[in-house]
GROMACS .gro file of C-alpha atoms in nm:
model
  165
    1MET     CA    1   1.136  -1.826  -0.484
    2TYR     CA    2   0.948  -1.503  -0.558
    3GLU     CA    3   0.938  -1.372  -0.244
    4ALA     CA    4   1.225  -1.509  -0.096
    5SER     CA    5   1.434  -1.305  -0.412
    6VAL     CA    6   1.279  -1.084  -0.578
    7GLY     CA    7   1.031  -0.981  -0.235
    8LEU     CA    8   1.319  -0.938  -0.088
    9PHE     CA    9   1.539  -0.716  -0.256
   10VAL     CA   10   1.281  -0.466  -0.413
   11PRO     CA   11   1.247  -0.353  -0.035
   12TYR     CA   12   1.521  -0.353   0.065
   13LEU     CA   13   1.622  -0.184  -0.290
   14ARG     CA   14   1.363   0.115  -0.255
   15ASN     CA   15   1.556   0.186   0.054
   16LEU     CA   16   1.873   0.166   0.044
   17SER     CA   17   1.770   0.438  -0.328
   18ALA     CA   18   1.596   0.641  -0.013
   19LEU     CA   19   1.976   0.540   0.225
   20LEU     CA   20   2.161   0.707  -0.096
   21ASP     CA   21   1.948   1.033  -0.011
   22LYS     CA   22   1.932   1.093   0.320
   23GLY     CA   23   2.324   1.098   0.245
   24VAL     CA   24   2.245   1.344   0.025
   25SER     CA   25   2.044   1.548   0.192
   26TYR     CA   26   2.349   1.594   0.468
   27ALA     CA   27   2.610   1.595   0.325
   28GLU     CA   28   2.414   1.921   0.180
   29ALA     CA   29   2.359   2.141   0.468
   30ARG     CA   30   2.712   2.057   0.512
   31LYS     CA   31   2.823   2.204   0.232
   32PHE     CA   32   2.975   1.902   0.072
   33ASN     CA   33   3.007   1.691  -0.263
   34PRO     CA   34   2.740   1.392  -0.227
   35ALA     CA   35   2.978   1.251  -0.407
   36ILE     CA   36   3.325   1.197  -0.107
   37LEU     CA   37   3.061   0.978   0.094
   38LEU     CA   38   3.083   0.708  -0.213
   39GLY     CA   39   3.445   0.682  -0.259
   40MET     CA   40   3.429   0.593   0.223
   41ARG     CA   41   3.572   0.164   0.345
   42LEU     CA   42   3.540   0.058   0.652
   43SER     CA   43   3.874  -0.109   0.566
   44PRO     CA   44   4.088  -0.075   0.296
   45ASP     CA   45   3.987  -0.330   0.150
   46MET     CA   46   3.724  -0.324   0.147
   47TYR     CA   47   3.464  -0.160  -0.156
   48ASP     CA   48   3.438   0.117  -0.124
   49LEU     CA   49   2.955   0.249  -0.071
   50ALA     CA   50   2.896   0.294  -0.410
   51GLN     CA   51   3.095  -0.040  -0.428
   52GLN     CA   52   2.845  -0.201  -0.230
   53ILE     CA   53   2.564  -0.031  -0.371
   54GLY     CA   54   2.697  -0.148  -0.700
   55GLU     CA   55   2.749  -0.545  -0.552
   56ALA     CA   56   2.423  -0.513  -0.319
   57CYS     CA   57   2.266  -0.464  -0.729
   58ARG     CA   58   2.427  -0.734  -0.911
   59HIS     CA   59   2.344  -0.984  -0.691
   60ALA     CA   60   1.966  -0.851  -0.693
   61THR     CA   61   1.877  -0.892  -1.040
   62VAL     CA   62   2.212  -1.171  -1.122
   63ALA     CA   63   1.996  -1.486  -0.825
   64PRO     CA   64   1.621  -1.372  -1.000
   65ALA     CA   65   1.719  -1.339  -1.396
   66LEU     CA   66   1.963  -1.773  -1.280
   67LEU     CA   67   1.584  -1.825  -1.119
   68ALA     CA   68   1.372  -1.709  -1.478
   69GLU     CA   69   1.621  -1.811  -1.708
   70ARG     CA   70   1.723  -1.468  -1.808
   71GLU     CA   71   1.985  -1.310  -1.889
   72PRO     CA   72   2.065  -1.051  -1.630
   73VAL     CA   73   1.975  -0.674  -1.725
   74ALA     CA   74   2.286  -0.537  -1.817
   75LEU     CA   75   2.401  -0.249  -1.548
   76PRO     CA   76   2.636   0.026  -1.711
   77ALA     CA   77   3.001   0.086  -1.590
   78LEU     CA   78   2.996   0.152  -1.141
   79GLU     CA   79   3.074   0.558  -1.158
   80HIS     CA   80   3.106   0.674  -0.843
   81ASP     CA   81   2.736   0.946  -0.882
   82MET     CA   82   2.493   0.945  -0.634
   83ALA     CA   83   2.307   1.024  -0.963
   84GLY     CA   84   2.411   0.703  -1.150
   85LEU     CA   85   2.355   0.517  -0.822
   86GLN     CA   86   1.995   0.618  -0.804
   87ALA     CA   87   1.970   0.479  -1.162
   88ARG     CA   88   2.112   0.149  -1.110
   89ILE     CA   89   1.886   0.074  -0.840
   90ALA     CA   90   1.592   0.104  -1.011
   91THR     CA   91   1.687  -0.006  -1.296
   92SER     CA   92   1.747  -0.297  -1.107
   93ILE     CA   93   1.397  -0.269  -0.916
   94GLU     CA   94   1.254  -0.190  -1.252
   95PHE     CA   95   1.465  -0.556  -1.458
   96ILE     CA   96   1.324  -0.731  -1.104
   97GLU     CA   97   0.979  -0.659  -1.129
   98ASN     CA   98   0.918  -0.768  -1.494
   99LEU     CA   99   1.084  -1.077  -1.436
  100PRO     CA  100   0.771  -1.433  -1.429
  101ARG     CA  101   0.685  -1.496  -1.137
  102ALA     CA  102   0.622  -1.911  -1.215
  103ALA     CA  103   0.995  -1.943  -1.358
  104ILE     CA  104   1.097  -1.784  -1.031
  105ASP     CA  105   0.844  -2.000  -0.850
  106GLY     CA  106   0.944  -2.298  -0.984
  107ALA     CA  107   1.246  -2.242  -1.019
  108ALA     CA  108   1.360  -2.406  -0.647
  109GLU     CA  109   1.595  -2.714  -0.762
  110GLN     CA  110   1.703  -2.592  -1.083
  111GLN     CA  111   2.032  -2.624  -1.173
  112VAL     CA  112   2.183  -2.272  -1.200
  113PHE     CA  113   2.588  -2.137  -1.207
  114PHE     CA  114   2.648  -1.812  -1.067
  115ARG     CA  115   2.976  -1.634  -1.287
  116LEU     CA  116   3.197  -1.483  -1.049
  117LYS     CA  117   3.438  -1.169  -1.159
  118ASN     CA  118   3.673  -1.388  -1.238
  119GLY     CA  119   3.515  -1.610  -1.441
  120THR     CA  120   3.466  -1.868  -1.231
  121GLU     CA  121   3.108  -2.049  -1.195
  122LEU     CA  122   2.950  -2.164  -0.869
  123PRO     CA  123   2.657  -2.465  -0.905
  124PHE     CA  124   2.361  -2.367  -0.657
  125THR     CA  125   2.007  -2.495  -0.732
  126GLY     CA  126   1.828  -2.259  -0.708
  127ARG     CA  127   1.674  -2.261  -0.342
  128THR     CA  128   2.064  -2.306  -0.253
  129LEU     CA  129   2.191  -1.996  -0.439
  130LEU     CA  130   1.933  -1.827  -0.254
  131LEU     CA  131   1.968  -1.850   0.047
  132THR     CA  132   2.340  -1.949   0.049
  133PHE     CA  133   2.409  -1.690  -0.094
  134SER     CA  134   2.280  -1.421  -0.309
  135VAL     CA  135   2.043  -1.328  -0.043
  136PRO     CA  136   2.281  -1.276   0.212
  137GLN     CA  137   2.548  -1.143   0.008
  138PHE     CA  138   2.268  -0.910  -0.107
  139PHE     CA  139   2.186  -0.822   0.312
  140PHE     CA  140   2.607  -0.746   0.391
  141HIS     CA  141   2.603  -0.515   0.113
  142VAL     CA  142   2.324  -0.276   0.215
  143THR     CA  143   2.448  -0.392   0.587
  144THR     CA  144   2.724  -0.213   0.472
  145ALA     CA  145   2.588   0.050   0.307
  146TYR     CA  146   2.433   0.133   0.563
  147ASP     CA  147   2.727   0.091   0.827
  148LEU     CA  148   2.935   0.381   0.590
  149LEU     CA  149   2.643   0.647   0.556
  150ARG     CA  150   2.587   0.551   0.974
  151HIS     CA  151   2.945   0.641   1.047
  152ALA     CA  152   3.015   0.940   0.828
  153GLY     CA  153   2.709   1.088   1.039
  154VAL     CA  154   2.442   1.035   0.783
  155GLU     CA  155   2.130   0.998   1.083
  156LEU     CA  156   2.027   0.712   1.038
  157VAL     CA  157   1.813   0.448   1.228
  158LYS     CA  158   1.702   0.086   1.160
  159LYS     CA  159   1.409   0.161   1.109
  160ASP     CA  160   1.554   0.421   0.752
  161TYR     CA  161   1.783   0.012   0.691
  162LEU     CA  162   1.478  -0.086   0.758
  163GLY     CA  163   1.237   0.086   0.567
  164ARG     CA  164   0.943   0.112   0.847
  165LYS     CA  165   0.733   0.373   0.944
   0.00000   0.00000   0.00000
């Protein structure tokens, strides 16, 4: 359970941070404000890049916190600036790396409730939370962030997404 949550989220959050760095470098080389990238969206009814990053961090912190029976880290209000988003990613990584592995590993059959932004609580076991909800949600938002940067012209390839050298 730990590897299926923290073990997945941490490296991909680091990759997401590196994607943002490449976005900043791209914008600076072309002499435009990198924050412009953060407002991009694939469709008018989809979250913009900043919100995609915010949601990736939310799923990466809430699911392991629920499994460890801890309160999720309180992330600051979502700002549309690169430094704030990098800080959000770093805070998320630090928080989940410090959760107790044994508690997470023992949570496969534990009953947990994921609270949506509208207050609705969805019931899961620890295993189903990860496998059918939080991991897919996390990767949806990370992939969409990658796609937005790629669509903007940032020179990214699959290894940037995967983080493999």
